[in-house]
């Protein structure tokens, strides 16, 4: 009957209204929405934990990054865009660290592994299409700067492992809020997961640790 159809339509709509989406997917065409989400989230309380396959851009000193990019002879527009993006990342993480904690777990390759699988500057969130590889010496310098960043910021923890769990994925977790799985190489894509069970499974993921 018409009344029964109306009743079940209402119940179905209520189910949809209370459902959690499995994830939000961000590609280059909605990069602005991703950055707006992350900027807004930076003002929200909670510990951040990241499982990384690349060193975080915000721990590289601005002058060193400028020199790094100049050695690649990038177009001026690209160089300025990357510097601006890196400055925004540094500022955002400084704000988080004023009141919250950040832990970065980083898989570090040895030189033989590095030469076989060159590391790239972490630019996936700005959807930069061209991979920019480090030399071994540059990578070691950025690692040194990351360790110094940890020494200077009491809320920041750097965990180094030699267990290479991922080569092209990064996991970013805001505990109790969301988890993001990112593809690091172009074309970049980011999956932000809010669903409690999926998020919880990622939060409880512990990569194997091999003592150096």
PDB file of C-alpha atoms in Angstrom:
ATOM      1  CA  UNK A   1       0.000   0.000   0.000  1.00  0.00           C
ATOM      2  CA  UNK A   2       0.999   3.634  -0.353  1.00  0.00           C
ATOM      3  CA  UNK A   3       1.380   4.014   3.421  1.00  0.00           C
ATOM      4  CA  UNK A   4       3.684   0.999   3.650  1.00  0.00           C
ATOM      5  CA  UNK A   5       5.858   2.258   0.798  1.00  0.00           C
ATOM      6  CA  UNK A   6       6.128   5.663   2.482  1.00  0.00           C
ATOM      7  CA  UNK A   7       7.036   3.997   5.795  1.00  0.00           C
ATOM      8  CA  UNK A   8       9.862   1.915   4.336  1.00  0.00           C
ATOM      9  CA  UNK A   9      11.161   4.848   2.328  1.00  0.00           C
ATOM     10  CA  UNK A  10      11.389   6.813   5.553  1.00  0.00           C
ATOM     11  CA  UNK A  11      13.167   3.938   7.341  1.00  0.00           C
ATOM     12  CA  UNK A  12      15.637   3.551   4.446  1.00  0.00           C
ATOM     13  CA  UNK A  13      16.402   7.275   4.516  1.00  0.00           C
ATOM     14  CA  UNK A  14      17.010   7.135   8.274  1.00  0.00           C
ATOM     15  CA  UNK A  15      19.479   4.288   7.750  1.00  0.00           C
ATOM     16  CA  UNK A  16      21.344   6.317   5.140  1.00  0.00           C
ATOM     17  CA  UNK A  17      21.366   9.430   7.317  1.00  0.00           C
ATOM     18  CA  UNK A  18      22.996   7.497  10.168  1.00  0.00           C
ATOM     19  CA  UNK A  19      25.441   5.513   8.071  1.00  0.00           C
ATOM     20  CA  UNK A  20      29.194   6.139   8.093  1.00  0.00           C
ATOM     21  CA  UNK A  21      30.936   6.442   4.721  1.00  0.00           C
ATOM     22  CA  UNK A  22      33.750   3.925   4.380  1.00  0.00           C
ATOM     23  CA  UNK A  23      36.167   6.625   3.246  1.00  0.00           C
ATOM     24  CA  UNK A  24      36.647   9.915   1.427  1.00  0.00           C
ATOM     25  CA  UNK A  25      38.832   9.727  -1.672  1.00  0.00           C
ATOM     26  CA  UNK A  26      40.966  12.692  -2.728  1.00  0.00           C
ATOM     27  CA  UNK A  27      42.621  13.070  -6.115  1.00  0.00           C
ATOM     28  CA  UNK A  28      44.234  16.052  -7.791  1.00  0.00           C
ATOM     29  CA  UNK A  29      40.882  17.513  -8.839  1.00  0.00           C
ATOM     30  CA  UNK A  30      39.856  17.985  -5.187  1.00  0.00           C
ATOM     31  CA  UNK A  31      43.250  18.788  -3.682  1.00  0.00           C
ATOM     32  CA  UNK A  32      41.836  21.983  -2.187  1.00  0.00           C
ATOM     33  CA  UNK A  33      39.255  20.007  -0.214  1.00  0.00           C
ATOM     34  CA  UNK A  34      41.964  17.708   1.189  1.00  0.00           C
ATOM     35  CA  UNK A  35      44.160  20.592   2.306  1.00  0.00           C
ATOM     36  CA  UNK A  36      41.164  22.407   3.820  1.00  0.00           C
ATOM     37  CA  UNK A  37      40.251  19.257   5.763  1.00  0.00           C
ATOM     38  CA  UNK A  38      43.806  18.777   7.080  1.00  0.00           C
ATOM     39  CA  UNK A  39      44.169  22.450   7.997  1.00  0.00           C
ATOM     40  CA  UNK A  40      40.882  22.419   9.893  1.00  0.00           C
ATOM     41  CA  UNK A  41      41.811  19.139  11.583  1.00  0.00           C
ATOM     42  CA  UNK A  42      45.136  20.570  12.785  1.00  0.00           C
ATOM     43  CA  UNK A  43      43.131  22.586  15.335  1.00  0.00           C
ATOM     44  CA  UNK A  44      41.483  19.422  16.716  1.00  0.00           C
ATOM     45  CA  UNK A  45      42.887  17.691  19.808  1.00  0.00           C
ATOM     46  CA  UNK A  46      44.417  14.234  19.610  1.00  0.00           C
ATOM     47  CA  UNK A  47      47.688  12.405  19.007  1.00  0.00           C
ATOM     48  CA  UNK A  48      48.952  11.999  15.452  1.00  0.00           C
ATOM     49  CA  UNK A  49      50.822   8.853  14.426  1.00  0.00           C
ATOM     50  CA  UNK A  50      52.316   8.363  10.984  1.00  0.00           C
ATOM     51  CA  UNK A  51      53.827   5.269   9.361  1.00  0.00           C
ATOM     52  CA  UNK A  52      56.021   6.655   6.606  1.00  0.00           C
ATOM     53  CA  UNK A  53      57.990   5.383   3.655  1.00  0.00           C
ATOM     54  CA  UNK A  54      59.478   8.853   3.001  1.00  0.00           C
ATOM     55  CA  UNK A  55      60.960  11.452   5.303  1.00  0.00           C
ATOM     56  CA  UNK A  56      58.430  14.164   6.262  1.00  0.00           C
ATOM     57  CA  UNK A  57      58.835  17.364   4.289  1.00  0.00           C
ATOM     58  CA  UNK A  58      58.193  19.595   7.314  1.00  0.00           C
ATOM     59  CA  UNK A  59      61.417  18.456   9.014  1.00  0.00           C
ATOM     60  CA  UNK A  60      63.627  19.697   6.156  1.00  0.00           C
ATOM     61  CA  UNK A  61      65.102  23.140   6.756  1.00  0.00           C
ATOM     62  CA  UNK A  62      63.744  25.809   4.406  1.00  0.00           C
ATOM     63  CA  UNK A  63      67.152  26.939   3.141  1.00  0.00           C
ATOM     64  CA  UNK A  64      68.247  23.363   2.488  1.00  0.00           C
ATOM     65  CA  UNK A  65      65.034  22.619   0.593  1.00  0.00           C
ATOM     66  CA  UNK A  66      65.618  25.705  -1.547  1.00  0.00           C
ATOM     67  CA  UNK A  67      69.144  24.516  -2.390  1.00  0.00           C
ATOM     68  CA  UNK A  68      67.843  20.990  -3.010  1.00  0.00           C
ATOM     69  CA  UNK A  69      65.307  22.275  -5.554  1.00  0.00           C
ATOM     70  CA  UNK A  70      67.743  24.654  -7.245  1.00  0.00           C
ATOM     71  CA  UNK A  71      70.066  21.723  -7.965  1.00  0.00           C
ATOM     72  CA  UNK A  72      67.225  20.166 -10.004  1.00  0.00           C
ATOM     73  CA  UNK A  73      66.782  23.223 -12.249  1.00  0.00           C
ATOM     74  CA  UNK A  74      63.017  23.122 -11.746  1.00  0.00           C
ATOM     75  CA  UNK A  75      60.825  25.792 -13.332  1.00  0.00           C
ATOM     76  CA  UNK A  76      60.677  28.825 -11.053  1.00  0.00           C
ATOM     77  CA  UNK A  77      56.910  28.447 -10.615  1.00  0.00           C
ATOM     78  CA  UNK A  78      57.331  24.840  -9.462  1.00  0.00           C
ATOM     79  CA  UNK A  79      60.159  25.688  -7.071  1.00  0.00           C
ATOM     80  CA  UNK A  80      58.181  28.507  -5.444  1.00  0.00           C
ATOM     81  CA  UNK A  81      55.088  26.315  -5.226  1.00  0.00           C
ATOM     82  CA  UNK A  82      56.985  23.560  -3.403  1.00  0.00           C
ATOM     83  CA  UNK A  83      58.634  26.051  -1.038  1.00  0.00           C
ATOM     84  CA  UNK A  84      55.249  27.587  -0.243  1.00  0.00           C
ATOM     85  CA  UNK A  85      53.705  24.176   0.356  1.00  0.00           C
ATOM     86  CA  UNK A  86      56.597  23.131   2.617  1.00  0.00           C
ATOM     87  CA  UNK A  87      56.303  26.361   4.621  1.00  0.00           C
ATOM     88  CA  UNK A  88      52.592  25.690   5.160  1.00  0.00           C
ATOM     89  CA  UNK A  89      53.374  22.147   6.306  1.00  0.00           C
ATOM     90  CA  UNK A  90      55.986  23.400   8.779  1.00  0.00           C
ATOM     91  CA  UNK A  91      53.587  25.974  10.187  1.00  0.00           C
ATOM     92  CA  UNK A  92      50.737  23.473  10.512  1.00  0.00           C
ATOM     93  CA  UNK A  93      52.875  20.952  12.387  1.00  0.00           C
ATOM     94  CA  UNK A  94      54.333  23.636  14.647  1.00  0.00           C
ATOM     95  CA  UNK A  95      50.776  24.576  15.620  1.00  0.00           C
ATOM     96  CA  UNK A  96      49.849  20.956  16.341  1.00  0.00           C
ATOM     97  CA  UNK A  97      52.961  20.456  18.469  1.00  0.00           C
ATOM     98  CA  UNK A  98      52.079  23.389  20.711  1.00  0.00           C
ATOM     99  CA  UNK A  99      49.430  21.251  22.395  1.00  0.00           C
ATOM    100  CA  UNK A 100      49.521  17.733  20.916  1.00  0.00           C
ATOM    101  CA  UNK A 101      51.961  14.925  20.096  1.00  0.00           C
ATOM    102  CA  UNK A 102      53.147  13.604  16.750  1.00  0.00           C
ATOM    103  CA  UNK A 103      54.931  10.300  16.237  1.00  0.00           C
ATOM    104  CA  UNK A 104      56.572   9.490  12.904  1.00  0.00           C
ATOM    105  CA  UNK A 105      57.621   5.893  12.267  1.00  0.00           C
ATOM    106  CA  UNK A 106      60.030   5.833   9.342  1.00  0.00           C
ATOM    107  CA  UNK A 107      61.491   2.863   7.495  1.00  0.00           C
ATOM    108  CA  UNK A 108      65.081   3.707   6.655  1.00  0.00           C
ATOM    109  CA  UNK A 109      66.811   1.907   3.775  1.00  0.00           C
ATOM    110  CA  UNK A 110      70.485   1.065   3.772  1.00  0.00           C
ATOM    111  CA  UNK A 111      72.558   2.400   0.882  1.00  0.00           C
ATOM    112  CA  UNK A 112      72.149  -0.730  -1.259  1.00  0.00           C
ATOM    113  CA  UNK A 113      68.369  -0.605  -0.836  1.00  0.00           C
ATOM    114  CA  UNK A 114      68.361   3.123  -1.510  1.00  0.00           C
ATOM    115  CA  UNK A 115      70.248   2.699  -4.786  1.00  0.00           C
ATOM    116  CA  UNK A 116      67.837   0.000  -5.861  1.00  0.00           C
ATOM    117  CA  UNK A 117      64.724   1.964  -4.891  1.00  0.00           C
ATOM    118  CA  UNK A 118      65.586   5.707  -4.861  1.00  0.00           C
ATOM    119  CA  UNK A 119      63.629   7.777  -2.334  1.00  0.00           C
ATOM    120  CA  UNK A 120      61.503  10.696  -3.485  1.00  0.00           C
ATOM    121  CA  UNK A 121      60.735  14.021  -1.848  1.00  0.00           C
ATOM    122  CA  UNK A 122      57.339  13.691  -0.142  1.00  0.00           C
ATOM    123  CA  UNK A 123      55.031  15.857  -2.256  1.00  0.00           C
ATOM    124  CA  UNK A 124      51.959  13.651  -2.628  1.00  0.00           C
ATOM    125  CA  UNK A 125      49.646  16.020  -0.728  1.00  0.00           C
ATOM    126  CA  UNK A 126      50.344  18.792  -3.213  1.00  0.00           C
ATOM    127  CA  UNK A 127      49.829  16.335  -6.097  1.00  0.00           C
ATOM    128  CA  UNK A 128      53.099  17.242  -7.754  1.00  0.00           C
ATOM    129  CA  UNK A 129      53.292  15.078 -10.866  1.00  0.00           C
ATOM    130  CA  UNK A 130      57.062  14.666 -11.196  1.00  0.00           C
ATOM    131  CA  UNK A 131      58.971  12.564  -8.695  1.00  0.00           C
ATOM    132  CA  UNK A 132      62.028  14.358  -7.267  1.00  0.00           C
ATOM    133  CA  UNK A 133      64.606  11.802  -6.066  1.00  0.00           C
ATOM    134  CA  UNK A 134      67.248  12.350  -3.394  1.00  0.00           C
ATOM    135  CA  UNK A 135      70.894  11.484  -3.741  1.00  0.00           C
ATOM    136  CA  UNK A 136      72.142   9.282  -0.896  1.00  0.00           C
ATOM    137  CA  UNK A 137      73.992  12.247   0.620  1.00  0.00           C
ATOM    138  CA  UNK A 138      70.894  14.466   0.454  1.00  0.00           C
ATOM    139  CA  UNK A 139      68.772  11.777   2.063  1.00  0.00           C
ATOM    140  CA  UNK A 140      71.258  11.435   4.924  1.00  0.00           C
ATOM    141  CA  UNK A 141      71.251  15.207   5.425  1.00  0.00           C
ATOM    142  CA  UNK A 142      67.439  15.304   5.565  1.00  0.00           C
ATOM    143  CA  UNK A 143      67.499  12.417   8.055  1.00  0.00           C
ATOM    144  CA  UNK A 144      69.984  14.366  10.180  1.00  0.00           C
ATOM    145  CA  UNK A 145      67.655  17.379  10.100  1.00  0.00           C
ATOM    146  CA  UNK A 146      64.693  15.183  11.062  1.00  0.00           C
ATOM    147  CA  UNK A 147      66.596  13.881  14.087  1.00  0.00           C
ATOM    148  CA  UNK A 148      67.445  17.452  15.028  1.00  0.00           C
ATOM    149  CA  UNK A 149      63.774  18.409  14.672  1.00  0.00           C
ATOM    150  CA  UNK A 150      62.914  15.625  17.131  1.00  0.00           C
ATOM    151  CA  UNK A 151      65.546  16.908  19.570  1.00  0.00           C
ATOM    152  CA  UNK A 152      64.119  20.433  19.411  1.00  0.00           C
ATOM    153  CA  UNK A 153      60.403  19.528  19.731  1.00  0.00           C
ATOM    154  CA  UNK A 154      59.407  17.726  22.913  1.00  0.00           C
ATOM    155  CA  UNK A 155      56.044  16.648  21.471  1.00  0.00           C
ATOM    156  CA  UNK A 156      57.606  15.039  18.418  1.00  0.00           C
ATOM    157  CA  UNK A 157      58.794  11.418  18.444  1.00  0.00           C
ATOM    158  CA  UNK A 158      60.871   9.898  15.657  1.00  0.00           C
ATOM    159  CA  UNK A 159      60.884   6.103  15.513  1.00  0.00           C
ATOM    160  CA  UNK A 160      63.401   4.630  13.072  1.00  0.00           C
ATOM    161  CA  UNK A 161      63.097   1.067  11.800  1.00  0.00           C
ATOM    162  CA  UNK A 162      64.847  -0.991   9.166  1.00  0.00           C
ATOM    163  CA  UNK A 163      61.691  -3.004   8.430  1.00  0.00           C
ATOM    164  CA  UNK A 164      60.619  -1.831   4.994  1.00  0.00           C
ATOM    165  CA  UNK A 165      56.870  -2.437   5.213  1.00  0.00           C
ATOM    166  CA  UNK A 166      55.790  -0.069   2.412  1.00  0.00           C
ATOM    167  CA  UNK A 167      57.665   1.462  -0.506  1.00  0.00           C
ATOM    168  CA  UNK A 168      54.953   3.666  -1.937  1.00  0.00           C
ATOM    169  CA  UNK A 169      52.382   4.078   0.836  1.00  0.00           C
ATOM    170  CA  UNK A 170      52.112   6.363   3.836  1.00  0.00           C
ATOM    171  CA  UNK A 171      49.651   6.004   6.709  1.00  0.00           C
ATOM    172  CA  UNK A 172      48.596   9.060   8.717  1.00  0.00           C
ATOM    173  CA  UNK A 173      46.474   8.565  11.832  1.00  0.00           C
ATOM    174  CA  UNK A 174      44.650  11.064  14.027  1.00  0.00           C
ATOM    175  CA  UNK A 175      43.822   8.711  16.864  1.00  0.00           C
ATOM    176  CA  UNK A 176      40.089   8.321  17.458  1.00  0.00           C
ATOM    177  CA  UNK A 177      39.244  10.569  14.499  1.00  0.00           C
ATOM    178  CA  UNK A 178      40.424   9.256  11.130  1.00  0.00           C
ATOM    179  CA  UNK A 179      43.171   7.430   9.272  1.00  0.00           C
ATOM    180  CA  UNK A 180      44.574   8.280   5.858  1.00  0.00           C
ATOM    181  CA  UNK A 181      46.290   5.912   3.459  1.00  0.00           C
ATOM    182  CA  UNK A 182      48.252   7.764   0.784  1.00  0.00           C
ATOM    183  CA  UNK A 183      49.989   6.680  -2.376  1.00  0.00           C
ATOM    184  CA  UNK A 184      53.266   8.566  -2.400  1.00  0.00           C
ATOM    185  CA  UNK A 185      54.214   8.433  -6.079  1.00  0.00           C
ATOM    186  CA  UNK A 186      52.366  10.189  -8.900  1.00  0.00           C
ATOM    187  CA  UNK A 187      49.521  10.016  -9.609  1.00  0.00           C
ATOM    188  CA  UNK A 188      48.877  10.567  -5.907  1.00  0.00           C
ATOM    189  CA  UNK A 189      45.652   9.482  -4.234  1.00  0.00           C
ATOM    190  CA  UNK A 190      44.555   9.695  -0.591  1.00  0.00           C
ATOM    191  CA  UNK A 191      41.939   7.600   1.205  1.00  0.00           C
ATOM    192  CA  UNK A 192      40.652   9.210   4.412  1.00  0.00           C
ATOM    193  CA  UNK A 193      38.856   6.628   6.536  1.00  0.00           C
ATOM    194  CA  UNK A 194      36.331   7.691   9.186  1.00  0.00           C
ATOM    195  CA  UNK A 195      34.426   4.426   9.671  1.00  0.00           C
ATOM    196  CA  UNK A 196      35.159   3.336  13.254  1.00  0.00           C
ATOM    197  CA  UNK A 197      35.946  -0.314  12.556  1.00  0.00           C
ATOM    198  CA  UNK A 198      38.177   0.352   9.560  1.00  0.00           C
ATOM    199  CA  UNK A 199      39.888   3.222  11.326  1.00  0.00           C
ATOM    200  CA  UNK A 200      40.419   1.095  14.412  1.00  0.00           C
ATOM    201  CA  UNK A 201      42.001  -1.681  12.370  1.00  0.00           C
ATOM    202  CA  UNK A 202      44.495   0.774  10.905  1.00  0.00           C
ATOM    203  CA  UNK A 203      45.191   2.383  14.280  1.00  0.00           C
ATOM    204  CA  UNK A 204      46.034  -1.035  15.718  1.00  0.00           C
ATOM    205  CA  UNK A 205      48.329  -1.936  12.833  1.00  0.00           C
ATOM    206  CA  UNK A 206      51.877  -2.422  14.122  1.00  0.00           C
ATOM    207  CA  UNK A 207      54.568  -2.778  11.453  1.00  0.00           C
ATOM    208  CA  UNK A 208      57.273  -5.327  12.217  1.00  0.00           C
ATOM    209  CA  UNK A 209      60.301  -3.723  13.860  1.00  0.00           C
ATOM    210  CA  UNK A 210      63.785  -5.000  13.077  1.00  0.00           C
ATOM    211  CA  UNK A 211      66.468  -3.748  15.414  1.00  0.00           C
ATOM    212  CA  UNK A 212      69.381  -2.157  13.482  1.00  0.00           C
TER     213      UNK A 212
END
